[in-house]
Amino acid sequence: MTAVSGEQAVSDSYDARALQDKWQARWAEENPFTASEDPSDPRPRSFIVDMFPYPSGDLHMGHAEAFAIGDVIARYRFGRGENVLHPIGWDSFGLPAENAAIKRDSHPAEWTYANIETQAESFKRYGIALDWSRRLHTSDPEYYRWNQWLFTRFFERGLAYRKDGRVNWCPNDQTVLANEQVVQGKCERCGAEVERRALNQWYFKITDYADRLLDDMRELEGKWPERVLLMQRNWIGRSQGADVHFAVEGRDEPVTVFTTRPDTLYGATFFVVAADAPLAEELCAPEQREAFEAYRVQVGRLTDIERQSTEREKTGVFLGRYAVNPVNGERIPVWAADYVLADYGHGAIMAVPAHDQRDLDFARTFDLPVRVVVETGEADPAESGTATAGEGTLVNSGPLDGLTKTDAIPRIVDVLAERGTGEGTVNYRLRDWLLSRQRFWGTPIPIIHCPGCGEVPVPDEDLPVRLPDNLRGADLAPKGVSPLAAAADWVNVDCPRCAGPAKRDTDTMDTFVDSSWYYLRYCSPDLDTAPFDAGQVGKWGPVDQYVGGVEHAILHLLYSRFFTKVLYDMGMVSFTEPFTRLLNQGQVINQGKAMSKSLGNGVDLGKEIDLYGVDAVRLTVVFAGPPEEDIDWADVSPAASLKFLNRAYRVMSQAAAASEPGTDPASGDLELRRATHRTLAKVTEAVEAQRFNVAIARIMELVTATRKAIETGPGAADPAVREAAEAVAVTLSLFAPYVAEEGWELLGHTGSVAVGNWRVPDPALLVQETVTCVVQVASKVRDKLEVSPDISAEELESLALASEKVRNSIGERQVRKVVVRQPKLVNIVVG
RNA sequence: GGGGCCGUAGCCCAGCAGGUAGAGGCACACGACUUAGGAUCGUGCCAGUGCGGGUUCGAAUCCCGUCGGCCCUACCA
């Protein structure tokens, strides 16, 4: 439409596609979001990282939300004039690429790098304020070389080692998995039921860091979501207790058990060994061999899920042997059972049925004795079937009799220690991180196995150990051993130590190794002498704000914390926690369910962008609710977002047409000026509190106020209107970058609106001349008074008592008390 | 079995260091402008905060219990 004579043409709506093309080109040319390395740059630095994507295809709704949210935070920092490092990279090793290569008879790199290009273009279109000069891909030899270098350092420090173990095996992906990658007995990636296999595998000794991983969480308190901290605490599972050594008849070495209740030692009436532990096999007496073998077969048939059902009846078998209680010399029978886990503690327990429900269930099933040793005042467990675990007084416990549970624990630990039959200890649920994988598309483990020298790390100067490029298609099919084993010319090498014939390790690393330190690489992505430049990391790190999904609450976040601590110990970084603050965005769902092909409820990001434009889609996902909550696409409306953006655009363009940039707002309409500055204050507050949806609501209010000022108030030429329109452009730049840039330019400014233009509200315009005071009688609102904000309590009280409405309301009743909270409330208590 | 989070208008959500239940949006209804409008503008409608107790002058906000939904964890000795 054409505006009235003398004014510039003002259109009703903007052309999203045109703005996107225009500003994308402008950003590509001017790079306004590139971090500065200039040491003399006085701006405070800030380091904002989004969890880097896996290149599975094009970006989807989930990325749209996560990156829109991360970008709000980054853009706010840009707006405040900080020197922001907001990089991007790709987590580009992993199984899907390999599976795609097998299917298409190609190389995983082809699929991977094509997808990366697609995603990179989408990120650009999506207007994320990224520093493209620091882009990295973990599947580049220039990157994974440093995985190998770090592995070698870990190996030298004894933090990377090989051992035999019964490991998790995914029959579908044909590879082992870390404990963290097994969710409810299933493969975290493909959902196949995980099996157990005895294999020799590489591990990182994360258990050495259990205490620090736990203790350092104190500094994350309040900065990370509480539930993530809780999940990590539970995962590490520290428990204080004691090791107790039980002599077992016919065995030279005693068998150690871990218990959190050493005070109940006198109540141990039997002894249980995990049925699947080698120890059970060893302890089994010849006459019980047959029964034991039968039981083992029976247990082996159960899946982990069946086995872990708490509803299940207890099962087990007597091994025909006796253990000796170190404190009273009592002989107690040794059983094997599957309720004792082979890989927790020592794989064996002392059973105290009176005070442990599981032991009691077992005792009742097999008619074993139950002896109360802590008198808690509750019913006898042998009768009630309920074990007692509360506070109480010790009985039937020899020298411990009469002590409380709390006093007995240290006492018995001392006694055990004196006699050398036990000691206080701490046990963890956390196990070492199994890092080898029998698949191709990952970082080769830089170890050479030499018949003479053993495990020899590949010398640093020979890194990277590149993946052979002659394997493709069917060569990569999973066969239970790494596809690399088939590449004879790759596998067979000379030992770096003795130069004799040797073989490369053919496993590749878990891709979580790649993501455990990538954020550090962003500080010096092209460095070819070290994984990262310690000086640069010292300037940028740690990451100020990390943004990503809660699905990594344990896996990636725990591993990254571990790596950071190891790097700290190596003197390579000066901090011990990688991510100062963490935000977990919710999921985008549709009609109450996760989007999926089978449900047919998927929402295509590209289509939404074509329909409504990038800004409207971004605004929609951020406005939908608090960032950590899920968004149901059925509840939101990008059409409404577009409507609002059009209004904002119109306001900016009308203001631009009616006044000149640089106009002094001081003479402008006071009411609108107040609204503008209140909005600036509230948007700032909301953004800092990460309530981005609220921040947008505040901008909406300002747009409405400005629109009304133009249409029915002082008119578009009023200086306050320009001030308001500029505030709209600046605040909107966090959420709708294209419209904001365009509006800013229309308003006569050059350079990106997003950089350095955030405004501080004028405090003089924030003070209120009068406030509404509510007068209550018996807590019910009876009158409202307009009063000065600095009215005194006495004055307000007499004003309130003088009100006719209030007097009528009090009537005959007596005033008992007057509560005054000046200037907003008076409550008159009557009786 | 253990632990956590969340229940506020028809819907999505604000408000929560206790003090007038509503900022914003969707939907709906009516009206204005219009040849028309699924455009624009205006007006309106709607809950007493899942339920029951407690603390308090005063509770959506704090505490206890309970119901419902979601998530995590699960024989960890």
mmCIF file with all atom_site columns, C-alpha atoms in Angstrom, chain A residues 142-311:
data_model
loop_
_atom_site.group_PDB
_atom_site.id
_atom_site.type_symbol
_atom_site.label_atom_id
_atom_site.label_alt_id
_atom_site.label_comp_id
_atom_site.label_asym_id
_atom_site.label_entity_id
_atom_site.label_seq_id
_atom_site.pdbx_PDB_ins_code
_atom_site.Cartn_x
_atom_site.Cartn_y
_atom_site.Cartn_z
_atom_site.occupancy
_atom_site.B_iso_or_equiv
_atom_site.pdbx_formal_charge
_atom_site.auth_seq_id
_atom_site.auth_comp_id
_atom_site.auth_asym_id
_atom_site.auth_atom_id
_atom_site.pdbx_PDB_model_num
ATOM 1   C CA . GLU A 1 142 ? 43.194 -32.976 11.619 1.00 0.00 ? 142 GLU A CA 1
ATOM 2   C CA . TYR A 1 143 ? 40.725 -33.410 14.449 1.00 0.00 ? 143 TYR A CA 1
ATOM 3   C CA . TYR A 1 144 ? 40.853 -37.091 15.306 1.00 0.00 ? 144 TYR A CA 1
ATOM 4   C CA . ARG A 1 145 ? 44.622 -36.960 15.298 1.00 0.00 ? 145 ARG A CA 1
ATOM 5   C CA . TRP A 1 146 ? 44.230 -35.240 18.656 1.00 0.00 ? 146 TRP A CA 1
ATOM 6   C CA . ASN A 1 147 ? 41.886 -37.893 19.963 1.00 0.00 ? 147 ASN A CA 1
ATOM 7   C CA . GLN A 1 148 ? 44.797 -40.247 19.362 1.00 0.00 ? 148 GLN A CA 1
ATOM 8   C CA . TRP A 1 149 ? 47.282 -37.879 20.911 1.00 0.00 ? 149 TRP A CA 1
ATOM 9   C CA . LEU A 1 150 ? 45.067 -37.537 23.992 1.00 0.00 ? 150 LEU A CA 1
ATOM 10  C CA . PHE A 1 151 ? 44.549 -41.296 24.142 1.00 0.00 ? 151 PHE A CA 1
ATOM 11  C CA . THR A 1 152 ? 48.300 -41.746 24.155 1.00 0.00 ? 152 THR A CA 1
ATOM 12  C CA . ARG A 1 153 ? 48.643 -39.291 27.035 1.00 0.00 ? 153 ARG A CA 1
ATOM 13  C CA . PHE A 1 154 ? 45.917 -41.119 28.937 1.00 0.00 ? 154 PHE A CA 1
ATOM 14  C CA . PHE A 1 155 ? 47.689 -44.406 28.225 1.00 0.00 ? 155 PHE A CA 1
ATOM 15  C CA . GLU A 1 156 ? 50.968 -43.053 29.563 1.00 0.00 ? 156 GLU A CA 1
ATOM 16  C CA . ARG A 1 157 ? 49.233 -41.947 32.735 1.00 0.00 ? 157 ARG A CA 1
ATOM 17  C CA . GLY A 1 158 ? 47.570 -45.319 33.207 1.00 0.00 ? 158 GLY A CA 1
ATOM 18  C CA . LEU A 1 159 ? 44.180 -43.826 32.470 1.00 0.00 ? 159 LEU A CA 1
ATOM 19  C CA . ALA A 1 160 ? 43.688 -45.897 29.331 1.00 0.00 ? 160 ALA A CA 1
ATOM 20  C CA . TYR A 1 161 ? 44.088 -49.637 29.780 1.00 0.00 ? 161 TYR A CA 1
ATOM 21  C CA . ARG A 1 162 ? 42.860 -52.964 28.510 1.00 0.00 ? 162 ARG A CA 1
ATOM 22  C CA . LYS A 1 163 ? 41.126 -55.631 30.526 1.00 0.00 ? 163 LYS A CA 1
ATOM 23  C CA . ASP A 1 164 ? 38.933 -58.679 30.217 1.00 0.00 ? 164 ASP A CA 1
ATOM 24  C CA . GLY A 1 165 ? 35.379 -58.257 31.257 1.00 0.00 ? 165 GLY A CA 1
ATOM 25  C CA . ARG A 1 166 ? 31.826 -59.257 30.720 1.00 0.00 ? 166 ARG A CA 1
ATOM 26  C CA . VAL A 1 167 ? 30.794 -56.348 28.570 1.00 0.00 ? 167 VAL A CA 1
ATOM 27  C CA . ASN A 1 168 ? 27.612 -55.036 27.014 1.00 0.00 ? 168 ASN A CA 1
ATOM 28  C CA . TRP A 1 169 ? 27.256 -56.189 23.441 1.00 0.00 ? 169 TRP A CA 1
ATOM 29  C CA . CYS A 1 170 ? 24.732 -54.840 20.978 1.00 0.00 ? 170 CYS A CA 1
ATOM 30  C CA . PRO A 1 171 ? 23.803 -57.701 18.617 1.00 0.00 ? 171 PRO A CA 1
ATOM 31  C CA . ASN A 1 172 ? 22.363 -55.300 16.090 1.00 0.00 ? 172 ASN A CA 1
ATOM 32  C CA . ASP A 1 173 ? 25.224 -52.818 15.844 1.00 0.00 ? 173 ASP A CA 1
ATOM 33  C CA . GLN A 1 174 ? 27.735 -55.619 16.439 1.00 0.00 ? 174 GLN A CA 1
ATOM 34  C CA . THR A 1 175 ? 29.821 -53.704 18.870 1.00 0.00 ? 175 THR A CA 1
ATOM 35  C CA . VAL A 1 176 ? 30.377 -53.287 22.582 1.00 0.00 ? 176 VAL A CA 1
ATOM 36  C CA . LEU A 1 177 ? 28.770 -50.438 24.486 1.00 0.00 ? 177 LEU A CA 1
ATOM 37  C CA . ALA A 1 178 ? 29.666 -48.430 27.559 1.00 0.00 ? 178 ALA A CA 1
ATOM 38  C CA . ASN A 1 179 ? 27.412 -48.793 30.599 1.00 0.00 ? 179 ASN A CA 1
ATOM 39  C CA . GLU A 1 180 ? 26.184 -45.298 29.948 1.00 0.00 ? 180 GLU A CA 1
ATOM 40  C CA . GLN A 1 181 ? 24.980 -46.400 26.528 1.00 0.00 ? 181 GLN A CA 1
ATOM 41  C CA . VAL A 1 182 ? 22.730 -49.121 27.884 1.00 0.00 ? 182 VAL A CA 1
ATOM 42  C CA . VAL A 1 183 ? 19.311 -47.809 28.807 1.00 0.00 ? 183 VAL A CA 1
ATOM 43  C CA . GLN A 1 184 ? 16.993 -50.229 30.594 1.00 0.00 ? 184 GLN A CA 1
ATOM 44  C CA . GLY A 1 185 ? 18.857 -53.181 29.186 1.00 0.00 ? 185 GLY A CA 1
ATOM 45  C CA . LYS A 1 186 ? 18.713 -51.844 25.647 1.00 0.00 ? 186 LYS A CA 1
ATOM 46  C CA . CYS A 1 187 ? 21.132 -50.229 23.264 1.00 0.00 ? 187 CYS A CA 1
ATOM 47  C CA . GLU A 1 188 ? 20.776 -46.493 23.649 1.00 0.00 ? 188 GLU A CA 1
ATOM 48  C CA . ARG A 1 189 ? 21.253 -46.037 19.904 1.00 0.00 ? 189 ARG A CA 1
ATOM 49  C CA . CYS A 1 190 ? 19.173 -48.734 18.231 1.00 0.00 ? 190 CYS A CA 1
ATOM 50  C CA . GLY A 1 191 ? 17.028 -50.184 21.008 1.00 0.00 ? 191 GLY A CA 1
ATOM 51  C CA . ALA A 1 192 ? 18.222 -53.766 20.587 1.00 0.00 ? 192 ALA A CA 1
ATOM 52  C CA . GLU A 1 193 ? 18.386 -55.849 23.731 1.00 0.00 ? 193 GLU A CA 1
ATOM 53  C CA . VAL A 1 194 ? 21.937 -55.839 24.983 1.00 0.00 ? 194 VAL A CA 1
ATOM 54  C CA . GLU A 1 195 ? 23.787 -59.113 25.522 1.00 0.00 ? 195 GLU A CA 1
ATOM 55  C CA . ARG A 1 196 ? 26.779 -59.916 27.689 1.00 0.00 ? 196 ARG A CA 1
ATOM 56  C CA . ARG A 1 197 ? 30.048 -61.042 26.209 1.00 0.00 ? 197 ARG A CA 1
ATOM 57  C CA . ALA A 1 198 ? 33.383 -61.757 27.766 1.00 0.00 ? 198 ALA A CA 1
ATOM 58  C CA . LEU A 1 199 ? 35.853 -59.647 25.836 1.00 0.00 ? 199 LEU A CA 1
ATOM 59  C CA . ASN A 1 200 ? 39.130 -57.862 26.221 1.00 0.00 ? 200 ASN A CA 1
ATOM 60  C CA . GLN A 1 201 ? 38.511 -54.163 25.735 1.00 0.00 ? 201 GLN A CA 1
ATOM 61  C CA . TRP A 1 202 ? 39.975 -50.699 26.224 1.00 0.00 ? 202 TRP A CA 1
ATOM 62  C CA . TYR A 1 203 ? 38.807 -48.567 29.120 1.00 0.00 ? 203 TYR A CA 1
ATOM 63  C CA . PHE A 1 204 ? 39.315 -45.059 30.432 1.00 0.00 ? 204 PHE A CA 1
ATOM 64  C CA . LYS A 1 205 ? 39.816 -45.016 34.154 1.00 0.00 ? 205 LYS A CA 1
ATOM 65  C CA . ILE A 1 206 ? 37.022 -42.594 34.948 1.00 0.00 ? 206 ILE A CA 1
ATOM 66  C CA . THR A 1 207 ? 36.562 -44.278 38.329 1.00 0.00 ? 207 THR A CA 1
ATOM 67  C CA . ASP A 1 208 ? 39.791 -42.631 39.486 1.00 0.00 ? 208 ASP A CA 1
ATOM 68  C CA . TYR A 1 209 ? 37.903 -39.368 39.187 1.00 0.00 ? 209 TYR A CA 1
ATOM 69  C CA . ALA A 1 210 ? 34.668 -40.462 40.858 1.00 0.00 ? 210 ALA A CA 1
ATOM 70  C CA . ASP A 1 211 ? 35.150 -38.327 43.937 1.00 0.00 ? 211 ASP A CA 1
ATOM 71  C CA . ARG A 1 212 ? 36.143 -35.240 42.027 1.00 0.00 ? 212 ARG A CA 1
ATOM 72  C CA . LEU A 1 213 ? 33.291 -35.667 39.574 1.00 0.00 ? 213 LEU A CA 1
ATOM 73  C CA . LEU A 1 214 ? 31.002 -35.784 42.559 1.00 0.00 ? 214 LEU A CA 1
ATOM 74  C CA . ASP A 1 215 ? 32.552 -33.089 44.713 1.00 0.00 ? 215 ASP A CA 1
ATOM 75  C CA . ASP A 1 216 ? 33.022 -30.537 41.949 1.00 0.00 ? 216 ASP A CA 1
ATOM 76  C CA . MET A 1 217 ? 29.310 -30.606 41.302 1.00 0.00 ? 217 MET A CA 1
ATOM 77  C CA . ARG A 1 218 ? 29.050 -28.212 44.213 1.00 0.00 ? 218 ARG A CA 1
ATOM 78  C CA . GLU A 1 219 ? 30.297 -25.414 41.970 1.00 0.00 ? 219 GLU A CA 1
ATOM 79  C CA . LEU A 1 220 ? 27.662 -26.252 39.355 1.00 0.00 ? 220 LEU A CA 1
ATOM 80  C CA . GLU A 1 221 ? 24.854 -25.973 41.861 1.00 0.00 ? 221 GLU A CA 1
ATOM 81  C CA . GLY A 1 222 ? 22.327 -23.421 40.677 1.00 0.00 ? 222 GLY A CA 1
ATOM 82  C CA . LYS A 1 223 ? 24.018 -23.149 37.278 1.00 0.00 ? 223 LYS A CA 1
ATOM 83  C CA . TRP A 1 224 ? 23.168 -26.556 35.916 1.00 0.00 ? 224 TRP A CA 1
ATOM 84  C CA . PRO A 1 225 ? 19.663 -28.009 36.010 1.00 0.00 ? 225 PRO A CA 1
ATOM 85  C CA . GLU A 1 226 ? 19.213 -29.713 39.334 1.00 0.00 ? 226 GLU A CA 1
ATOM 86  C CA . ARG A 1 227 ? 18.014 -32.911 37.745 1.00 0.00 ? 227 ARG A CA 1
ATOM 87  C CA . VAL A 1 228 ? 21.180 -33.286 35.673 1.00 0.00 ? 228 VAL A CA 1
ATOM 88  C CA . LEU A 1 229 ? 23.280 -32.976 38.800 1.00 0.00 ? 229 LEU A CA 1
ATOM 89  C CA . LEU A 1 230 ? 21.037 -35.478 40.513 1.00 0.00 ? 230 LEU A CA 1
ATOM 90  C CA . MET A 1 231 ? 21.307 -37.946 37.653 1.00 0.00 ? 231 MET A CA 1
ATOM 91  C CA . GLN A 1 232 ? 25.070 -37.670 37.705 1.00 0.00 ? 232 GLN A CA 1
ATOM 92  C CA . ARG A 1 233 ? 25.193 -38.127 41.466 1.00 0.00 ? 233 ARG A CA 1
ATOM 93  C CA . ASN A 1 234 ? 23.052 -41.215 41.183 1.00 0.00 ? 234 ASN A CA 1
ATOM 94  C CA . TRP A 1 235 ? 25.123 -42.512 38.314 1.00 0.00 ? 235 TRP A CA 1
ATOM 95  C CA . ILE A 1 236 ? 28.358 -42.145 40.233 1.00 0.00 ? 236 ILE A CA 1
ATOM 96  C CA . GLY A 1 237 ? 26.572 -43.706 43.205 1.00 0.00 ? 237 GLY A CA 1
ATOM 97  C CA . ARG A 1 238 ? 29.064 -43.146 45.970 1.00 0.00 ? 238 ARG A CA 1
ATOM 98  C CA . SER A 1 239 ? 28.375 -45.173 49.062 1.00 0.00 ? 239 SER A CA 1
ATOM 99  C CA . GLN A 1 240 ? 30.238 -45.169 52.318 1.00 0.00 ? 240 GLN A CA 1
ATOM 100 C CA . GLY A 1 241 ? 30.743 -48.506 54.018 1.00 0.00 ? 241 GLY A CA 1
ATOM 101 C CA . ALA A 1 242 ? 33.290 -51.152 54.800 1.00 0.00 ? 242 ALA A CA 1
ATOM 102 C CA . ASP A 1 243 ? 35.045 -54.048 53.188 1.00 0.00 ? 243 ASP A CA 1
ATOM 103 C CA . VAL A 1 244 ? 34.917 -57.171 55.324 1.00 0.00 ? 244 VAL A CA 1
ATOM 104 C CA . HIS A 1 245 ? 37.135 -60.173 54.658 1.00 0.00 ? 245 HIS A CA 1
ATOM 105 C CA . PHE A 1 246 ? 35.511 -63.552 55.201 1.00 0.00 ? 246 PHE A CA 1
ATOM 106 C CA . ALA A 1 247 ? 37.626 -66.654 55.327 1.00 0.00 ? 247 ALA A CA 1
ATOM 107 C CA . VAL A 1 248 ? 36.079 -69.371 53.213 1.00 0.00 ? 248 VAL A CA 1
ATOM 108 C CA . GLU A 1 249 ? 36.789 -72.953 54.152 1.00 0.00 ? 249 GLU A CA 1
ATOM 109 C CA . GLY A 1 250 ? 39.023 -74.588 51.594 1.00 0.00 ? 250 GLY A CA 1
ATOM 110 C CA . ARG A 1 251 ? 40.252 -71.315 50.104 1.00 0.00 ? 251 ARG A CA 1
ATOM 111 C CA . ASP A 1 252 ? 43.569 -69.710 50.976 1.00 0.00 ? 252 ASP A CA 1
ATOM 112 C CA . GLU A 1 253 ? 42.577 -66.122 50.371 1.00 0.00 ? 253 GLU A CA 1
ATOM 113 C CA . PRO A 1 254 ? 39.633 -64.618 52.188 1.00 0.00 ? 254 PRO A CA 1
ATOM 114 C CA . VAL A 1 255 ? 36.676 -63.327 50.165 1.00 0.00 ? 255 VAL A CA 1
ATOM 115 C CA . THR A 1 256 ? 35.926 -59.653 50.564 1.00 0.00 ? 256 THR A CA 1
ATOM 116 C CA . VAL A 1 257 ? 32.455 -58.199 50.646 1.00 0.00 ? 257 VAL A CA 1
ATOM 117 C CA . PHE A 1 258 ? 31.341 -54.586 50.656 1.00 0.00 ? 258 PHE A CA 1
ATOM 118 C CA . THR A 1 259 ? 28.646 -53.482 53.060 1.00 0.00 ? 259 THR A CA 1
ATOM 119 C CA . THR A 1 260 ? 27.134 -50.166 54.019 1.00 0.00 ? 260 THR A CA 1
ATOM 120 C CA . ARG A 1 261 ? 25.991 -51.710 57.289 1.00 0.00 ? 261 ARG A CA 1
ATOM 121 C CA . PRO A 1 262 ? 29.036 -53.166 59.039 1.00 0.00 ? 262 PRO A CA 1
ATOM 122 C CA . ASP A 1 263 ? 27.114 -52.701 62.292 1.00 0.00 ? 263 ASP A CA 1
ATOM 123 C CA . THR A 1 264 ? 24.935 -55.658 61.291 1.00 0.00 ? 264 THR A CA 1
ATOM 124 C CA . LEU A 1 265 ? 27.867 -58.015 60.906 1.00 0.00 ? 265 LEU A CA 1
ATOM 125 C CA . TYR A 1 266 ? 26.659 -60.198 63.798 1.00 0.00 ? 266 TYR A CA 1
ATOM 126 C CA . GLY A 1 267 ? 23.397 -60.623 61.945 1.00 0.00 ? 267 GLY A CA 1
ATOM 127 C CA . ALA A 1 268 ? 24.980 -62.210 58.863 1.00 0.00 ? 268 ALA A CA 1
ATOM 128 C CA . THR A 1 269 ? 23.434 -65.650 58.572 1.00 0.00 ? 269 THR A CA 1
ATOM 129 C CA . PHE A 1 270 ? 24.559 -66.576 55.102 1.00 0.00 ? 270 PHE A CA 1
ATOM 130 C CA . PHE A 1 271 ? 26.849 -65.449 52.323 1.00 0.00 ? 271 PHE A CA 1
ATOM 131 C CA . VAL A 1 272 ? 25.964 -64.867 48.682 1.00 0.00 ? 272 VAL A CA 1
ATOM 132 C CA . VAL A 1 273 ? 28.153 -64.777 45.582 1.00 0.00 ? 273 VAL A CA 1
ATOM 133 C CA . ALA A 1 274 ? 26.945 -63.468 42.215 1.00 0.00 ? 274 ALA A CA 1
ATOM 134 C CA . ALA A 1 275 ? 26.021 -66.561 40.211 1.00 0.00 ? 275 ALA A CA 1
ATOM 135 C CA . ASP A 1 276 ? 27.705 -65.265 37.073 1.00 0.00 ? 276 ASP A CA 1
ATOM 136 C CA . ALA A 1 277 ? 30.949 -64.251 38.778 1.00 0.00 ? 277 ALA A CA 1
ATOM 137 C CA . PRO A 1 278 ? 34.051 -66.442 38.372 1.00 0.00 ? 278 PRO A CA 1
ATOM 138 C CA . LEU A 1 279 ? 34.155 -66.577 42.152 1.00 0.00 ? 279 LEU A CA 1
ATOM 139 C CA . ALA A 1 280 ? 30.935 -68.615 42.278 1.00 0.00 ? 280 ALA A CA 1
ATOM 140 C CA . GLU A 1 281 ? 32.411 -71.143 39.931 1.00 0.00 ? 281 GLU A CA 1
ATOM 141 C CA . GLU A 1 282 ? 35.556 -71.345 41.999 1.00 0.00 ? 282 GLU A CA 1
ATOM 142 C CA . LEU A 1 283 ? 33.825 -71.692 45.362 1.00 0.00 ? 283 LEU A CA 1
ATOM 143 C CA . CYS A 1 284 ? 31.406 -74.357 44.252 1.00 0.00 ? 284 CYS A CA 1
ATOM 144 C CA . ALA A 1 285 ? 31.989 -77.671 46.034 1.00 0.00 ? 285 ALA A CA 1
ATOM 145 C CA . PRO A 1 286 ? 32.150 -80.752 43.784 1.00 0.00 ? 286 PRO A CA 1
ATOM 146 C CA . GLU A 1 287 ? 28.934 -82.264 45.171 1.00 0.00 ? 287 GLU A CA 1
ATOM 147 C CA . GLN A 1 288 ? 27.019 -79.096 44.303 1.00 0.00 ? 288 GLN A CA 1
ATOM 148 C CA . ARG A 1 289 ? 28.549 -78.701 40.847 1.00 0.00 ? 289 ARG A CA 1
ATOM 149 C CA . GLU A 1 290 ? 25.600 -80.145 39.005 1.00 0.00 ? 290 GLU A CA 1
ATOM 150 C CA . ALA A 1 291 ? 23.022 -78.006 40.773 1.00 0.00 ? 291 ALA A CA 1
ATOM 151 C CA . PHE A 1 292 ? 25.150 -74.923 40.299 1.00 0.00 ? 292 PHE A CA 1
ATOM 152 C CA . GLU A 1 293 ? 25.639 -75.506 36.573 1.00 0.00 ? 293 GLU A CA 1
ATOM 153 C CA . ALA A 1 294 ? 21.922 -76.005 36.125 1.00 0.00 ? 294 ALA A CA 1
ATOM 154 C CA . TYR A 1 295 ? 21.252 -72.783 37.975 1.00 0.00 ? 295 TYR A CA 1
ATOM 155 C CA . ARG A 1 296 ? 23.774 -70.900 35.897 1.00 0.00 ? 296 ARG A CA 1
ATOM 156 C CA . VAL A 1 297 ? 22.127 -72.024 32.693 1.00 0.00 ? 297 VAL A CA 1
ATOM 157 C CA . GLN A 1 298 ? 18.781 -70.928 34.084 1.00 0.00 ? 298 GLN A CA 1
ATOM 158 C CA . VAL A 1 299 ? 20.142 -67.488 34.969 1.00 0.00 ? 299 VAL A CA 1
ATOM 159 C CA . GLY A 1 300 ? 21.887 -67.158 31.613 1.00 0.00 ? 300 GLY A CA 1
ATOM 160 C CA . ARG A 1 301 ? 18.604 -67.576 29.824 1.00 0.00 ? 301 ARG A CA 1
ATOM 161 C CA . LEU A 1 302 ? 17.158 -64.473 31.422 1.00 0.00 ? 302 LEU A CA 1
ATOM 162 C CA . THR A 1 303 ? 17.577 -61.129 29.756 1.00 0.00 ? 303 THR A CA 1
ATOM 163 C CA . ASP A 1 304 ? 18.885 -58.263 31.840 1.00 0.00 ? 304 ASP A CA 1
ATOM 164 C CA . ILE A 1 305 ? 15.395 -56.871 31.983 1.00 0.00 ? 305 ILE A CA 1
ATOM 165 C CA . GLU A 1 306 ? 13.823 -60.045 33.334 1.00 0.00 ? 306 GLU A CA 1
ATOM 166 C CA . ARG A 1 307 ? 16.670 -60.462 35.714 1.00 0.00 ? 307 ARG A CA 1
ATOM 167 C CA . GLN A 1 308 ? 16.281 -57.019 37.145 1.00 0.00 ? 308 GLN A CA 1
ATOM 168 C CA . SER A 1 309 ? 12.577 -57.237 37.787 1.00 0.00 ? 309 SER A CA 1
ATOM 169 C CA . THR A 1 310 ? 12.107 -56.670 41.496 1.00 0.00 ? 310 THR A CA 1
ATOM 170 C CA . GLU A 1 311 ? 8.870  -58.613 41.416 1.00 0.00 ? 311 GLU A CA 1
#
